[in-house]
mmCIF file of N, CA and C in Angstrom:
data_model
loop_
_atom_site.group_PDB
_atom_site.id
_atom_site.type_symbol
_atom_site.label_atom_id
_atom_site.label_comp_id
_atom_site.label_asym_id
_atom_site.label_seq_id
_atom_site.Cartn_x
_atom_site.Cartn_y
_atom_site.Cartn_z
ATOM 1 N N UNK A 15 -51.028 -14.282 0.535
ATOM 2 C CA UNK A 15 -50.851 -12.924 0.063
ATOM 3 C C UNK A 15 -52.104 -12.090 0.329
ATOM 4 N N UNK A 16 -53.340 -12.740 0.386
ATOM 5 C CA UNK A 16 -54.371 -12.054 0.213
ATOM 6 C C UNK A 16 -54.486 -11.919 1.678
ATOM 7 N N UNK A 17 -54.270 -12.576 2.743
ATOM 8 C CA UNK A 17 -54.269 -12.620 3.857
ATOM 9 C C UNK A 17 -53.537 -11.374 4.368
ATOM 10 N N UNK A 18 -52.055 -10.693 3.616
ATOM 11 C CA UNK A 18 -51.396 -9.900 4.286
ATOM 12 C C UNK A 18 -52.145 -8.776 4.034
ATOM 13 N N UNK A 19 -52.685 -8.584 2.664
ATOM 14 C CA UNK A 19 -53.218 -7.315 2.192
ATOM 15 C C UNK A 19 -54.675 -7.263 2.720
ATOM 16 N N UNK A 20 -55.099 -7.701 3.365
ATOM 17 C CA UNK A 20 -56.333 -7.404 4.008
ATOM 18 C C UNK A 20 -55.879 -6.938 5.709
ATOM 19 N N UNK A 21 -54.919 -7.397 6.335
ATOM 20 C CA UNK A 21 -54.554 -7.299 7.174
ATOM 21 C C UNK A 21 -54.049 -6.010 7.402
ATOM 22 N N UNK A 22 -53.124 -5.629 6.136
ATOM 23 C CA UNK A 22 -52.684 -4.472 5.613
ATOM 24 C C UNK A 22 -53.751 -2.809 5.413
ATOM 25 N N UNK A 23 -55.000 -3.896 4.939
ATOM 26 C CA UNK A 23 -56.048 -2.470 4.691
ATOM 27 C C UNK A 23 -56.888 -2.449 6.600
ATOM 28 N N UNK A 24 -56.569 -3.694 7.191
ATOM 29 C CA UNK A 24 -57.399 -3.241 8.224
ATOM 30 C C UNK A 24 -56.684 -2.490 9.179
ATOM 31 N N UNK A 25 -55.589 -2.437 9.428
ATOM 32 C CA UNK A 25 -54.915 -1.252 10.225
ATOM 33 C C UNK A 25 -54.707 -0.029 9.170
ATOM 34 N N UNK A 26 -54.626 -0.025 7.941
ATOM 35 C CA UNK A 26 -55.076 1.340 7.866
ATOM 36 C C UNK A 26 -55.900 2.191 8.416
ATOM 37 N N UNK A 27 -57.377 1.435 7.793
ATOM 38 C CA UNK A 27 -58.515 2.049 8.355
ATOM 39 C C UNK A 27 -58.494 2.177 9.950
ATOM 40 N N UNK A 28 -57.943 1.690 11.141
ATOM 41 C CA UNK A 28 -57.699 1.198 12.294
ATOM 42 C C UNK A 28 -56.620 3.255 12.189
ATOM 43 N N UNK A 29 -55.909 2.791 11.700
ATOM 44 C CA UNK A 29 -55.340 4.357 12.118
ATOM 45 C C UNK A 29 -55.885 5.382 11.452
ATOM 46 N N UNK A 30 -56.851 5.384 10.317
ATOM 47 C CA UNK A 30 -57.615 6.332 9.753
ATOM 48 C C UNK A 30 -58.887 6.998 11.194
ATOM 49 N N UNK A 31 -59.442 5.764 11.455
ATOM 50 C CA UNK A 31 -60.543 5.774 12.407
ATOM 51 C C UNK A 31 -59.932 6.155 14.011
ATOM 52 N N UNK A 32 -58.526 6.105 14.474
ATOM 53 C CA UNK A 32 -57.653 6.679 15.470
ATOM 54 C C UNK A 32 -57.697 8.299 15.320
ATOM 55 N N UNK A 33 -57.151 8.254 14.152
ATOM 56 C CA UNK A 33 -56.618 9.496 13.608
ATOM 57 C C UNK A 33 -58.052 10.986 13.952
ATOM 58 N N UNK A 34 -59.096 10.096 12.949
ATOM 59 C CA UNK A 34 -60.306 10.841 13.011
ATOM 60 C C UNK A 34 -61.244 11.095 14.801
ATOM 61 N N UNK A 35 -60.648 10.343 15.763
ATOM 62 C CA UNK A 35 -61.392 10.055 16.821
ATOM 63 C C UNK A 35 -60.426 10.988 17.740
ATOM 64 N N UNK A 36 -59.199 11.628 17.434
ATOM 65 C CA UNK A 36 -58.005 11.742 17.994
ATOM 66 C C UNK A 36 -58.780 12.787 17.953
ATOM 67 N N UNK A 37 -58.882 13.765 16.785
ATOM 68 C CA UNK A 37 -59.175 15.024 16.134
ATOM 69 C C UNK A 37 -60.795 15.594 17.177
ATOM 70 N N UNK A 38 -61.589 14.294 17.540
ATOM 71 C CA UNK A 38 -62.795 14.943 17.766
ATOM 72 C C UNK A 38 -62.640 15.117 18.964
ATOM 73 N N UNK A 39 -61.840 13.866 20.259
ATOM 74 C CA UNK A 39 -61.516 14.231 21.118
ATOM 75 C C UNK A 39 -60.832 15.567 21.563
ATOM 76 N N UNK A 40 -60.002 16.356 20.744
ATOM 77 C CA UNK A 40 -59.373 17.587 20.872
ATOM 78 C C UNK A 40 -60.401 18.186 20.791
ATOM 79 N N UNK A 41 -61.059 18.235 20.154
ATOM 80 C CA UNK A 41 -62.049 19.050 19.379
ATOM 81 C C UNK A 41 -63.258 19.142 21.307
ATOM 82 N N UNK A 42 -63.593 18.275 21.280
ATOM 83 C CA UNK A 42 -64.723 17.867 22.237
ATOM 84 C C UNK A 42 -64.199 18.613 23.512
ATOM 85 N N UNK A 43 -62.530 18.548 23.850
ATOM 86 C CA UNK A 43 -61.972 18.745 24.930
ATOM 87 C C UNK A 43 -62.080 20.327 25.331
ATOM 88 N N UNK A 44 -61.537 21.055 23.327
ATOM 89 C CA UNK A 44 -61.634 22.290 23.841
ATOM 90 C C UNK A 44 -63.080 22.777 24.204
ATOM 91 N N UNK A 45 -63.714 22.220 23.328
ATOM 92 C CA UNK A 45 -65.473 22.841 23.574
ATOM 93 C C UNK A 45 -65.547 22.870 25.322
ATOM 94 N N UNK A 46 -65.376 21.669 26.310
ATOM 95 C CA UNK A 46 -65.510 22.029 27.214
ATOM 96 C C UNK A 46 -64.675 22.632 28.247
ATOM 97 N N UNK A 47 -63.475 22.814 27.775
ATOM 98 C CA UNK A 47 -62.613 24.074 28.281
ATOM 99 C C UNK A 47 -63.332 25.597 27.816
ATOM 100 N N UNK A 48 -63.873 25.857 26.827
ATOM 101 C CA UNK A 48 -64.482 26.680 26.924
ATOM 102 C C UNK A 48 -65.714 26.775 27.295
ATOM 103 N N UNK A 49 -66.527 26.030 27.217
ATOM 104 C CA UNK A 49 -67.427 26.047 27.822
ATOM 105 C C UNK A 49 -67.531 26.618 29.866
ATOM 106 N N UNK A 50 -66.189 25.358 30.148
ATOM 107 C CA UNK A 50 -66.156 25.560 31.212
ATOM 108 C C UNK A 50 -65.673 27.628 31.719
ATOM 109 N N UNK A 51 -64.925 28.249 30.830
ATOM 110 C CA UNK A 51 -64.439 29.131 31.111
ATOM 111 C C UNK A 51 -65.346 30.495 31.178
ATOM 112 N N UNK A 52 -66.869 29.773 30.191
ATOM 113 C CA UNK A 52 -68.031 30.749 30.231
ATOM 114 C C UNK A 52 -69.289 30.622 30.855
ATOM 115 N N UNK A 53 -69.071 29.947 32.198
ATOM 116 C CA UNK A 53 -70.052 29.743 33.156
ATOM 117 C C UNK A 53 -70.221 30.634 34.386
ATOM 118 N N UNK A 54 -71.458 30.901 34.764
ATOM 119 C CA UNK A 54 -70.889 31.284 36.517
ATOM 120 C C UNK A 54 -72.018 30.215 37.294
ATOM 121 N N UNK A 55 -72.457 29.874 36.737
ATOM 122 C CA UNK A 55 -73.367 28.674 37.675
ATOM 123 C C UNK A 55 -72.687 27.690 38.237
ATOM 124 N N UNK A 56 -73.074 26.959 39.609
ATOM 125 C CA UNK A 56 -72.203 26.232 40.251
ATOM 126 C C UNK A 56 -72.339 24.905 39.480
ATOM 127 N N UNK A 57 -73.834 24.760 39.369
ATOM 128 C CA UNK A 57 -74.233 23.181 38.486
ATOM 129 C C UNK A 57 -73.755 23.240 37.401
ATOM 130 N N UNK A 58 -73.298 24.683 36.181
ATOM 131 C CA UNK A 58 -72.880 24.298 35.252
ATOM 132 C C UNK A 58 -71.576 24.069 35.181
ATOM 133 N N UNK A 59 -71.041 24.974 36.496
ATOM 134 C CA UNK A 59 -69.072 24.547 36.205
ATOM 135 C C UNK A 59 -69.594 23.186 36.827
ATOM 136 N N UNK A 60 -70.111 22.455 37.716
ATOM 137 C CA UNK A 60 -69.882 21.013 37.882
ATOM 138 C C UNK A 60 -69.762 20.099 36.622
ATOM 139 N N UNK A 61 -70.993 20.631 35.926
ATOM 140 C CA UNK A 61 -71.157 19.805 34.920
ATOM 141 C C UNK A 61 -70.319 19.439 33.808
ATOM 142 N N UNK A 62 -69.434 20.834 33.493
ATOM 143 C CA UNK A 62 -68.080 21.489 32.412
ATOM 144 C C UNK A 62 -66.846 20.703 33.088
ATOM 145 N N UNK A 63 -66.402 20.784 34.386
ATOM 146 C CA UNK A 63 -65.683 20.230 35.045
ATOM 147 C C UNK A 63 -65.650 18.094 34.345
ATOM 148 N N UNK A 64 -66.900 17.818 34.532
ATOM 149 C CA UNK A 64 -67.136 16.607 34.539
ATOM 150 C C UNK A 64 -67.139 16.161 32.896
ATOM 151 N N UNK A 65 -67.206 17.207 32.302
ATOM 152 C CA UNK A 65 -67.035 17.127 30.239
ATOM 153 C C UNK A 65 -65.719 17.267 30.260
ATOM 154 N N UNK A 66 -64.817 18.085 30.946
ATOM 155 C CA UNK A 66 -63.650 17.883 30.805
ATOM 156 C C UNK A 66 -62.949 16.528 31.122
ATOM 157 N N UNK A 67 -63.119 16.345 32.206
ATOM 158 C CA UNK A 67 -62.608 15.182 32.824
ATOM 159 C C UNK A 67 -62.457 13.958 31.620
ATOM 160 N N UNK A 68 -64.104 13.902 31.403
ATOM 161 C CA UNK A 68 -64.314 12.686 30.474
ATOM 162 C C UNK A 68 -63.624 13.010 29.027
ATOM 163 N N UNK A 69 -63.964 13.650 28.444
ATOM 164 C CA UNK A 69 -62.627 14.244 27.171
ATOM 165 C C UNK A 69 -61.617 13.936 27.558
ATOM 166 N N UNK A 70 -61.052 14.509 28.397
ATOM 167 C CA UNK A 70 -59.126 14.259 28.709
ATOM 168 C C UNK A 70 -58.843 12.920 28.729
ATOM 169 N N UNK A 71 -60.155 12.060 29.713
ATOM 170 C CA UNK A 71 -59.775 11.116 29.773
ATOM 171 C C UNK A 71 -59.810 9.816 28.086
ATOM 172 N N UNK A 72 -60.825 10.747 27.192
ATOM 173 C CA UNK A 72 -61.116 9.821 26.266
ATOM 174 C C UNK A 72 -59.900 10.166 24.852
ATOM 175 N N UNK A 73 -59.213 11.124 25.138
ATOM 176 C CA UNK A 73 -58.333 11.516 24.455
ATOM 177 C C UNK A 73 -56.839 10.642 24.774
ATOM 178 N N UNK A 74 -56.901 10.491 25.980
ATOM 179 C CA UNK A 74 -55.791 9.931 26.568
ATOM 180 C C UNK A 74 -55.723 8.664 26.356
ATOM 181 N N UNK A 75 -57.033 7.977 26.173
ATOM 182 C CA UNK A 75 -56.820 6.429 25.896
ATOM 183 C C UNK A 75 -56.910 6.383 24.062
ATOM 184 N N UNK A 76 -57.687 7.265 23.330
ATOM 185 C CA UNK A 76 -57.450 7.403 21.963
ATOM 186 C C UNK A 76 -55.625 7.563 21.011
ATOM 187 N N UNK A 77 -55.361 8.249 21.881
ATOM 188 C CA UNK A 77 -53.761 9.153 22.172
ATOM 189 C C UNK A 77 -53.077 7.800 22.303
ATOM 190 N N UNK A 78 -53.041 6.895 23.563
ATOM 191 C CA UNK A 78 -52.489 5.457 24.338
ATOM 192 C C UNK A 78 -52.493 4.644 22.493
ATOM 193 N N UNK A 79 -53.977 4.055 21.907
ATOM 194 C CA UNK A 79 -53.948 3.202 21.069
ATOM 195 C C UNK A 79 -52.996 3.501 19.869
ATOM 196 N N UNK A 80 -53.351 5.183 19.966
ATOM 197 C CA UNK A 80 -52.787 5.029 18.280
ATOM 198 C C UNK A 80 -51.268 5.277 18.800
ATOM 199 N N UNK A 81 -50.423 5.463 19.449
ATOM 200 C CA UNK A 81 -48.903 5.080 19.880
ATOM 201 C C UNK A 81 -48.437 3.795 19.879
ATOM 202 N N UNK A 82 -49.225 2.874 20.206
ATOM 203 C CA UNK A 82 -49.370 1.495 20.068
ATOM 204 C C UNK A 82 -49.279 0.627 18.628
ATOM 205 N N UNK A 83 -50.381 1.411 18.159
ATOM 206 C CA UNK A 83 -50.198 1.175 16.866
ATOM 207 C C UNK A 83 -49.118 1.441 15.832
ATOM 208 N N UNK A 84 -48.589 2.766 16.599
ATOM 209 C CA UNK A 84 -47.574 3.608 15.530
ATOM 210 C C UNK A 84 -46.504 2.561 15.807
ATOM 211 N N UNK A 85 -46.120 1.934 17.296
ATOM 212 C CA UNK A 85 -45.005 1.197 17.375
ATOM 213 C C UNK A 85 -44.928 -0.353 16.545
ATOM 214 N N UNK A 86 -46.002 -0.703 16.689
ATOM 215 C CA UNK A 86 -46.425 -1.785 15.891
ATOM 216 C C UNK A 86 -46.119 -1.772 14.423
ATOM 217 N N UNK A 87 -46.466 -0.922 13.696
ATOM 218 C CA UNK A 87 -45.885 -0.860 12.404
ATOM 219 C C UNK A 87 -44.268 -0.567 12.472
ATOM 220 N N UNK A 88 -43.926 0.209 12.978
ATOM 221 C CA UNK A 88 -42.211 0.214 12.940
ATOM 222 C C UNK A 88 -41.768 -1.059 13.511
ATOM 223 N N UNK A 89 -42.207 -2.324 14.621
ATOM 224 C CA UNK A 89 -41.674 -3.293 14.595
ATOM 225 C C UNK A 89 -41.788 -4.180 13.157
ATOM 226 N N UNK A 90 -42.930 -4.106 12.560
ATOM 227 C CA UNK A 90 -43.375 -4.679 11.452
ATOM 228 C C UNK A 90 -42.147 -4.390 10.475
ATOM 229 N N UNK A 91 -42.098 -2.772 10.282
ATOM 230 C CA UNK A 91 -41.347 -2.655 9.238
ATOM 231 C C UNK A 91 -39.867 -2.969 8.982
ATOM 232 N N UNK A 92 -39.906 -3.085 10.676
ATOM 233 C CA UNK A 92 -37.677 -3.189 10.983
ATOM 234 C C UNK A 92 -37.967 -4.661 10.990
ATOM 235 N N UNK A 93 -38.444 -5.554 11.028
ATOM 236 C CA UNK A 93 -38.456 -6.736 10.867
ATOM 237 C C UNK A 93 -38.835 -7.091 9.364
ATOM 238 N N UNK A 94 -39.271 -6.426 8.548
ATOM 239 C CA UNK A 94 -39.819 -6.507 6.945
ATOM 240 C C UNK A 94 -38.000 -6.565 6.182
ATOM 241 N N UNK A 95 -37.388 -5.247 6.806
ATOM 242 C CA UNK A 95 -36.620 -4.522 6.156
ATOM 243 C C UNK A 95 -35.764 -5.826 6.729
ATOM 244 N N UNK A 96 -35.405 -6.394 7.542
ATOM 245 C CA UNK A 96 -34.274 -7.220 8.019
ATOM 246 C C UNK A 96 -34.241 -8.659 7.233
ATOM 247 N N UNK A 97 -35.752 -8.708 6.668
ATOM 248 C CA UNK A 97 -36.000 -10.083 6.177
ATOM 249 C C UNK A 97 -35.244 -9.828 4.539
ATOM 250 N N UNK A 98 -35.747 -8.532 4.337
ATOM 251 C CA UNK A 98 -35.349 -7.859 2.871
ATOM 252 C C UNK A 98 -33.890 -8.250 3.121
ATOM 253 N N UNK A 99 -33.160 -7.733 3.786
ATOM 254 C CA UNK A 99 -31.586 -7.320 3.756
ATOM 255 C C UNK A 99 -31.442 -9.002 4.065
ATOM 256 N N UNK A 100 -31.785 -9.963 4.945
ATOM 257 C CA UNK A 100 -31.232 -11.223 4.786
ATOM 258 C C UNK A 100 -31.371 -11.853 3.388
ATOM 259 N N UNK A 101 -32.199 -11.296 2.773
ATOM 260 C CA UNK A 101 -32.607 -12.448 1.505
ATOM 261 C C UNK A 101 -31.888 -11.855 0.455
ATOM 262 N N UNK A 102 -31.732 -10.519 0.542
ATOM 263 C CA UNK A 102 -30.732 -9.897 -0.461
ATOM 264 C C UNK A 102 -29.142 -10.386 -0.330
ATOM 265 N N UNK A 103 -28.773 -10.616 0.894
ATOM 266 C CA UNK A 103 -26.939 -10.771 0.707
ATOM 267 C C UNK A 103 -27.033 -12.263 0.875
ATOM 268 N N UNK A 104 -28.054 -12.659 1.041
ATOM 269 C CA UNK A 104 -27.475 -14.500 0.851
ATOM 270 C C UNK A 104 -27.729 -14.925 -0.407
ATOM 271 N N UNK A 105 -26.510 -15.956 -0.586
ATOM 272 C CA UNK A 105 -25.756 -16.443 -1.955
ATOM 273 C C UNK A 105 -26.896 -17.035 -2.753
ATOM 274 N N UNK A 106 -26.989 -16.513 -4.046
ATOM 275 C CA UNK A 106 -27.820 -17.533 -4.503
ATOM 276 C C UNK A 106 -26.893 -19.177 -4.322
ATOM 277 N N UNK A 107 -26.448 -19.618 -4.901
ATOM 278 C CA UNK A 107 -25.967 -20.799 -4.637
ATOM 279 C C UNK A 107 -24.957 -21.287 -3.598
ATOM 280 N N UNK A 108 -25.575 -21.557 -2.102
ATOM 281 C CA UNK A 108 -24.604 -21.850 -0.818
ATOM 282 C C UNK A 108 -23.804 -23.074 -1.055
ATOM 283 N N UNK A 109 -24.086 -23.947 -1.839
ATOM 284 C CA UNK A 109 -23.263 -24.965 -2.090
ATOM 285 C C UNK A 109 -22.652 -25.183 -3.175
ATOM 286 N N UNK A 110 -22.050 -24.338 -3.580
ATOM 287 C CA UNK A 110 -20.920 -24.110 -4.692
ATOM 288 C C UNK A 110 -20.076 -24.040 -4.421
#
């Protein structure tokens, strides 16, 4: 039991810490969309160009885990709920 509920608090925090990393990546992405949109230097659009890139790209794999995760708990739970519903309609006494 103690095993499930620790297991239980570590994907919380696991999608708390998604959740919060999701938010900064947006966050990080627009900074250099704007950033990029208030340059006229060639080295600095290179540089804005290359903050974008890396944002999109770090959003996209942040974005990838926590979908992963989200599916993971709904297998968890349709398999929770199926164990529920088997143990509920079988007989208490099969050999009666």
């Amino acid at each position: 039991m103690k095993m499930i509920k620790k297991k239980e608090e570590k994907e919380v925090k696991k999608e708390l810490f998604l959740k919060k990393a999701l938010l900064e990546a947006q966050r990080n992405l627009q900074d250099a969309y704007t950033g990029l949109a208030n340059v006229k230097d060639p080295d600095l659009i290179d540089c804005y160009i290359y903050e974008v890139n890396a944002a999109n790209l770090r959003y996209q794999v942040i974005l990838r885990d926590y979908k992963q995760l989200e599916s993971q708990k709904k297998k968890a739970d349709a398999i929770s709920q199926s164990r529920n519903c088997q143990t509920a309609s079988a007989p208490l006494f099969p050999h009666a």
